[in-house]
Amino acid sequence: CDPSGATIFFDDAYESAAEPALELAGRGLRVIFALPTGLLTGEKVEGLLNEPTLDTVGLRRLMCGGVGLLPHGHLHLNADSTHPNVLVQDAYRSLNTIARFTGRPPIGYVFPYGKSTRVLNAALRHRGVMVGYGLGGARVRASGGLRIQNRFCLSNATNSEDERFAQSGWFGWV
């Protein structure tokens, strides 16, 4: 694994991850926050830990520090319990919200809970958005005690079993 090609992902925009993310970005690593965009609009986002999340000022500070943002659903809906058409509308809302916030369209989308449906995959690919899947597996420790939980990548592939994911590189999920 070549660390120069690594991207570190932080899940759900928790305040506690801001400083480690900025430190890693300052060291030249690519760092991404998966952002449930309902946090930007003050809506109730499902399934988050009982931990403070970043506000718009904190998110802009991350962006200025070289940390990227990717949409992670608007309301962080679970594909196992949500109709596929509702997931598509939620994803589109997430894409549009983050584009307004950052000033540019996102290149990718990270599925909440790492789960999707064929309908949602097709809708995102139709918009030219790469989709993110967790690939499970290896646990390693990064400096500072951060735990990188699994391999993760963005791809235009049709499902999480697609071997093309392995060609996209190593990504850490924190």
PDB file of C-alpha atoms in Angstrom:
ATOM      1  CA  CYS A   1       0.000   0.000   0.000  1.00  0.00           C
ATOM      2  CA  ASP A   2       1.480   3.319  -1.068  1.00  0.00           C
ATOM      3  CA  PRO A   3       0.541   5.934   1.578  1.00  0.00           C
ATOM      4  CA  SER A   4       1.023   8.759  -0.928  1.00  0.00           C
ATOM      5  CA  GLY A   5      -2.080   7.488  -2.734  1.00  0.00           C
ATOM      6  CA  ALA A   6      -4.189   7.140   0.383  1.00  0.00           C
ATOM      7  CA  THR A   7      -7.317   9.093   1.165  1.00  0.00           C
ATOM      8  CA  ILE A   8      -8.605   9.266   4.729  1.00  0.00           C
ATOM      9  CA  PHE A   9     -12.401   9.449   5.129  1.00  0.00           C
ATOM     10  CA  PHE A  10     -14.136  10.755   8.252  1.00  0.00           C
ATOM     11  CA  ASP A  11     -17.744   9.732   8.791  1.00  0.00           C
ATOM     12  CA  ASP A  12     -20.681  12.028   9.597  1.00  0.00           C
ATOM     13  CA  ALA A  13     -18.850  15.342  10.295  1.00  0.00           C
ATOM     14  CA  TYR A  14     -18.288  14.972  14.027  1.00  0.00           C
ATOM     15  CA  GLU A  15     -16.533  17.876  15.771  1.00  0.00           C
ATOM     16  CA  SER A  16     -14.068  15.487  17.396  1.00  0.00           C
ATOM     17  CA  ALA A  17     -12.637  14.591  13.983  1.00  0.00           C
ATOM     18  CA  ALA A  18     -11.930  18.161  12.829  1.00  0.00           C
ATOM     19  CA  GLU A  19      -8.470  18.607  14.344  1.00  0.00           C
ATOM     20  CA  PRO A  20      -7.148  15.180  13.306  1.00  0.00           C
ATOM     21  CA  ALA A  21      -8.493  15.785   9.782  1.00  0.00           C
ATOM     22  CA  LEU A  22      -6.804  19.179   9.539  1.00  0.00           C
ATOM     23  CA  GLU A  23      -3.551  17.725  10.882  1.00  0.00           C
ATOM     24  CA  LEU A  24      -3.567  14.931   8.307  1.00  0.00           C
ATOM     25  CA  ALA A  25      -4.434  17.325   5.477  1.00  0.00           C
ATOM     26  CA  GLY A  26      -1.612  19.593   6.652  1.00  0.00           C
ATOM     27  CA  ARG A  27       0.756  16.645   6.281  1.00  0.00           C
ATOM     28  CA  GLY A  28      -0.229  16.293   2.639  1.00  0.00           C
ATOM     29  CA  LEU A  29      -2.720  13.434   2.869  1.00  0.00           C
ATOM     30  CA  ARG A  30      -6.022  13.615   1.020  1.00  0.00           C
ATOM     31  CA  VAL A  31      -8.757  13.885   3.633  1.00  0.00           C
ATOM     32  CA  ILE A  32     -12.509  13.707   2.994  1.00  0.00           C
ATOM     33  CA  PHE A  33     -15.484  14.231   5.309  1.00  0.00           C
ATOM     34  CA  ALA A  34     -18.612  12.256   4.403  1.00  0.00           C
ATOM     35  CA  LEU A  35     -21.264  14.858   5.203  1.00  0.00           C
ATOM     36  CA  PRO A  36     -24.960  14.165   5.795  1.00  0.00           C
ATOM     37  CA  THR A  37     -26.076  17.429   4.205  1.00  0.00           C
ATOM     38  CA  GLY A  38     -29.166  17.780   6.385  1.00  0.00           C
ATOM     39  CA  LEU A  39     -26.688  19.114   8.946  1.00  0.00           C
ATOM     40  CA  LEU A  40     -26.275  22.163   6.675  1.00  0.00           C
ATOM     41  CA  THR A  41     -30.008  22.849   6.619  1.00  0.00           C
ATOM     42  CA  GLY A  42     -30.707  22.132  10.287  1.00  0.00           C
ATOM     43  CA  GLU A  43     -32.808  19.038   9.618  1.00  0.00           C
ATOM     44  CA  LYS A  44     -32.897  15.904  11.758  1.00  0.00           C
ATOM     45  CA  VAL A  45     -30.365  13.454  10.401  1.00  0.00           C
ATOM     46  CA  GLU A  46     -30.939   9.748  11.157  1.00  0.00           C
ATOM     47  CA  GLY A  47     -28.555   7.389  12.879  1.00  0.00           C
ATOM     48  CA  LEU A  48     -25.813   9.713  14.090  1.00  0.00           C
ATOM     49  CA  LEU A  49     -24.019   9.179  17.360  1.00  0.00           C
ATOM     50  CA  ASN A  50     -24.920  11.375  20.311  1.00  0.00           C
ATOM     51  CA  GLU A  51     -21.884  13.529  19.590  1.00  0.00           C
ATOM     52  CA  PRO A  52     -21.633  17.150  18.369  1.00  0.00           C
ATOM     53  CA  THR A  53     -21.342  17.664  14.630  1.00  0.00           C
ATOM     54  CA  LEU A  54     -19.629  20.515  12.848  1.00  0.00           C
ATOM     55  CA  ASP A  55     -21.596  23.620  11.935  1.00  0.00           C
ATOM     56  CA  THR A  56     -21.114  25.555   8.705  1.00  0.00           C
ATOM     57  CA  VAL A  57     -18.248  27.589  10.188  1.00  0.00           C
ATOM     58  CA  GLY A  58     -16.420  24.400  11.185  1.00  0.00           C
ATOM     59  CA  LEU A  59     -17.036  22.833   7.774  1.00  0.00           C
ATOM     60  CA  ARG A  60     -15.702  25.920   5.973  1.00  0.00           C
ATOM     61  CA  ARG A  61     -12.631  25.809   8.227  1.00  0.00           C
ATOM     62  CA  LEU A  62     -12.060  22.225   7.094  1.00  0.00           C
ATOM     63  CA  MET A  63     -12.396  23.217   3.461  1.00  0.00           C
ATOM     64  CA  CYS A  64      -9.897  26.062   3.924  1.00  0.00           C
ATOM     65  CA  GLY A  65      -7.536  23.558   5.549  1.00  0.00           C
ATOM     66  CA  GLY A  66      -7.609  21.292   2.512  1.00  0.00           C
ATOM     67  CA  VAL A  67     -10.251  18.803   3.659  1.00  0.00           C
ATOM     68  CA  GLY A  68     -12.785  17.783   1.012  1.00  0.00           C
ATOM     69  CA  LEU A  69     -16.499  17.206   1.549  1.00  0.00           C
ATOM     70  CA  LEU A  70     -18.587  14.513  -0.109  1.00  0.00           C
ATOM     71  CA  PRO A  71     -22.356  14.132   0.232  1.00  0.00           C
ATOM     72  CA  HIS A  72     -23.402  11.282   2.503  1.00  0.00           C
ATOM     73  CA  GLY A  73     -27.160  11.447   2.045  1.00  0.00           C
ATOM     74  CA  HIS A  74     -29.255  14.397   3.076  1.00  0.00           C
ATOM     75  CA  LEU A  75     -31.049  12.732   5.983  1.00  0.00           C
ATOM     76  CA  HIS A  76     -28.609   9.769   6.271  1.00  0.00           C
ATOM     77  CA  LEU A  77     -31.307   7.228   5.362  1.00  0.00           C
ATOM     78  CA  ASN A  78     -30.712   3.498   5.556  1.00  0.00           C
ATOM     79  CA  ALA A  79     -31.215   1.652   2.251  1.00  0.00           C
ATOM     80  CA  ASP A  80     -32.476  -1.419   4.105  1.00  0.00           C
ATOM     81  CA  SER A  81     -35.550   0.395   5.403  1.00  0.00           C
ATOM     82  CA  THR A  82     -36.196   3.125   2.809  1.00  0.00           C
ATOM     83  CA  HIS A  83     -37.945   2.902  -0.573  1.00  0.00           C
ATOM     84  CA  PRO A  84     -35.423   3.204  -3.458  1.00  0.00           C
ATOM     85  CA  ASN A  85     -37.184   6.240  -4.940  1.00  0.00           C
ATOM     86  CA  VAL A  86     -36.984   8.037  -1.589  1.00  0.00           C
ATOM     87  CA  LEU A  87     -33.252   7.219  -1.474  1.00  0.00           C
ATOM     88  CA  VAL A  88     -32.792   8.756  -4.930  1.00  0.00           C
ATOM     89  CA  GLN A  89     -34.573  11.967  -3.930  1.00  0.00           C
ATOM     90  CA  ASP A  90     -32.528  12.134  -0.724  1.00  0.00           C
ATOM     91  CA  ALA A  91     -29.281  11.633  -2.687  1.00  0.00           C
ATOM     92  CA  TYR A  92     -30.202  14.329  -5.238  1.00  0.00           C
ATOM     93  CA  ARG A  93     -31.025  16.708  -2.412  1.00  0.00           C
ATOM     94  CA  SER A  94     -27.661  15.894  -0.817  1.00  0.00           C
ATOM     95  CA  LEU A  95     -25.788  16.512  -4.090  1.00  0.00           C
ATOM     96  CA  ASN A  96     -27.552  19.843  -4.624  1.00  0.00           C
ATOM     97  CA  THR A  97     -27.080  20.993  -1.024  1.00  0.00           C
ATOM     98  CA  ILE A  98     -23.358  20.303  -0.980  1.00  0.00           C
ATOM     99  CA  ALA A  99     -22.927  21.943  -4.408  1.00  0.00           C
ATOM    100  CA  ARG A 100     -24.557  25.120  -3.074  1.00  0.00           C
ATOM    101  CA  PHE A 101     -22.386  25.015   0.052  1.00  0.00           C
ATOM    102  CA  THR A 102     -19.048  24.366  -1.672  1.00  0.00           C
ATOM    103  CA  GLY A 103     -19.729  26.261  -4.885  1.00  0.00           C
ATOM    104  CA  ARG A 104     -19.116  23.239  -7.118  1.00  0.00           C
ATOM    105  CA  PRO A 105     -20.767  19.903  -7.855  1.00  0.00           C
ATOM    106  CA  PRO A 106     -19.408  16.925  -5.917  1.00  0.00           C
ATOM    107  CA  ILE A 107     -17.523  14.210  -7.801  1.00  0.00           C
ATOM    108  CA  GLY A 108     -18.703  11.423  -5.553  1.00  0.00           C
ATOM    109  CA  TYR A 109     -21.320  10.209  -3.143  1.00  0.00           C
ATOM    110  CA  VAL A 110     -20.800   8.088  -0.011  1.00  0.00           C
ATOM    111  CA  PHE A 111     -23.692   5.784   0.854  1.00  0.00           C
ATOM    112  CA  PRO A 112     -24.969   6.063   4.422  1.00  0.00           C
ATOM    113  CA  TYR A 113     -24.275   2.788   6.247  1.00  0.00           C
ATOM    114  CA  GLY A 114     -22.358   1.645   3.144  1.00  0.00           C
ATOM    115  CA  LYS A 115     -25.610   0.394   1.579  1.00  0.00           C
ATOM    116  CA  SER A 116     -27.320   1.205  -1.692  1.00  0.00           C
ATOM    117  CA  THR A 117     -29.810  -0.111  -4.241  1.00  0.00           C
ATOM    118  CA  ARG A 118     -29.591  -0.639  -7.991  1.00  0.00           C
ATOM    119  CA  VAL A 119     -32.033   2.229  -8.527  1.00  0.00           C
ATOM    120  CA  LEU A 120     -29.874   4.639  -6.526  1.00  0.00           C
ATOM    121  CA  ASN A 121     -26.659   3.451  -8.200  1.00  0.00           C
ATOM    122  CA  ALA A 122     -28.164   3.982 -11.653  1.00  0.00           C
ATOM    123  CA  ALA A 123     -29.502   7.434 -10.739  1.00  0.00           C
ATOM    124  CA  LEU A 124     -26.121   8.591  -9.430  1.00  0.00           C
ATOM    125  CA  ARG A 125     -24.204   7.161 -12.396  1.00  0.00           C
ATOM    126  CA  HIS A 126     -26.675   8.916 -14.711  1.00  0.00           C
ATOM    127  CA  ARG A 127     -25.616  12.193 -13.057  1.00  0.00           C
ATOM    128  CA  GLY A 128     -21.936  11.301 -13.533  1.00  0.00           C
ATOM    129  CA  VAL A 129     -21.316  10.861  -9.810  1.00  0.00           C
ATOM    130  CA  MET A 130     -18.907   8.209  -8.545  1.00  0.00           C
ATOM    131  CA  VAL A 131     -20.319   6.085  -5.765  1.00  0.00           C
ATOM    132  CA  GLY A 132     -18.594   4.973  -2.564  1.00  0.00           C
ATOM    133  CA  TYR A 133     -18.633   1.566  -0.969  1.00  0.00           C
ATOM    134  CA  GLY A 134     -16.869   0.196   2.054  1.00  0.00           C
ATOM    135  CA  LEU A 135     -14.832  -2.844   1.134  1.00  0.00           C
ATOM    136  CA  GLY A 136     -14.547  -4.135   4.667  1.00  0.00           C
ATOM    137  CA  GLY A 137     -11.499  -5.768   6.072  1.00  0.00           C
ATOM    138  CA  ALA A 138      -8.195  -4.571   7.409  1.00  0.00           C
ATOM    139  CA  ARG A 139      -7.869  -2.573  10.598  1.00  0.00           C
ATOM    140  CA  VAL A 140      -4.682  -0.591  11.014  1.00  0.00           C
ATOM    141  CA  ARG A 141      -3.504   2.209  13.280  1.00  0.00           C
ATOM    142  CA  ALA A 142      -2.398   5.578  11.992  1.00  0.00           C
ATOM    143  CA  SER A 143      -0.126   7.947  13.871  1.00  0.00           C
ATOM    144  CA  GLY A 144      -1.893   9.772  16.669  1.00  0.00           C
ATOM    145  CA  GLY A 145      -3.959   6.680  17.455  1.00  0.00           C
ATOM    146  CA  LEU A 146      -6.509   7.121  14.647  1.00  0.00           C
ATOM    147  CA  ARG A 147      -8.011   3.801  13.653  1.00  0.00           C
ATOM    148  CA  ILE A 148      -8.481   3.221   9.958  1.00  0.00           C
ATOM    149  CA  GLN A 149     -11.385   0.817   9.915  1.00  0.00           C
ATOM    150  CA  ASN A 150     -11.576  -0.435   6.369  1.00  0.00           C
ATOM    151  CA  ARG A 151     -10.710  -0.042   2.745  1.00  0.00           C
ATOM    152  CA  PHE A 152     -12.989   2.264   0.833  1.00  0.00           C
ATOM    153  CA  CYS A 153     -13.075   3.637  -2.670  1.00  0.00           C
ATOM    154  CA  LEU A 154     -15.120   5.562  -5.182  1.00  0.00           C
ATOM    155  CA  SER A 155     -15.952   3.948  -8.480  1.00  0.00           C
ATOM    156  CA  ASN A 156     -18.339   4.029 -11.402  1.00  0.00           C
ATOM    157  CA  ALA A 157     -18.899   0.303 -10.924  1.00  0.00           C
ATOM    158  CA  THR A 158     -22.397  -1.098 -10.654  1.00  0.00           C
ATOM    159  CA  ASN A 159     -22.103  -2.916  -7.330  1.00  0.00           C
ATOM    160  CA  SER A 160     -19.868  -3.413  -4.323  1.00  0.00           C
ATOM    161  CA  GLU A 161     -18.685  -6.822  -5.525  1.00  0.00           C
ATOM    162  CA  ASP A 162     -17.135  -5.378  -8.682  1.00  0.00           C
ATOM    163  CA  GLU A 163     -13.414  -6.153  -8.911  1.00  0.00           C
ATOM    164  CA  ARG A 164     -12.745  -2.736 -10.461  1.00  0.00           C
ATOM    165  CA  PHE A 165     -12.969  -1.301  -6.949  1.00  0.00           C
ATOM    166  CA  ALA A 166      -9.609  -2.840  -6.123  1.00  0.00           C
ATOM    167  CA  GLN A 167      -8.049  -0.754  -8.903  1.00  0.00           C
ATOM    168  CA  SER A 168      -9.105   2.534  -7.309  1.00  0.00           C
ATOM    169  CA  GLY A 169      -6.538   2.401  -4.481  1.00  0.00           C
ATOM    170  CA  TRP A 170      -6.570   2.271  -0.703  1.00  0.00           C
ATOM    171  CA  PHE A 171      -8.769   4.520   1.304  1.00  0.00           C
ATOM    172  CA  GLY A 172      -8.995   4.746   5.064  1.00  0.00           C
ATOM    173  CA  TRP A 173     -12.300   5.221   6.863  1.00  0.00           C
ATOM    174  CA  VAL A 174     -12.032   6.856  10.283  1.00  0.00           C
TER     175      VAL A 174
END
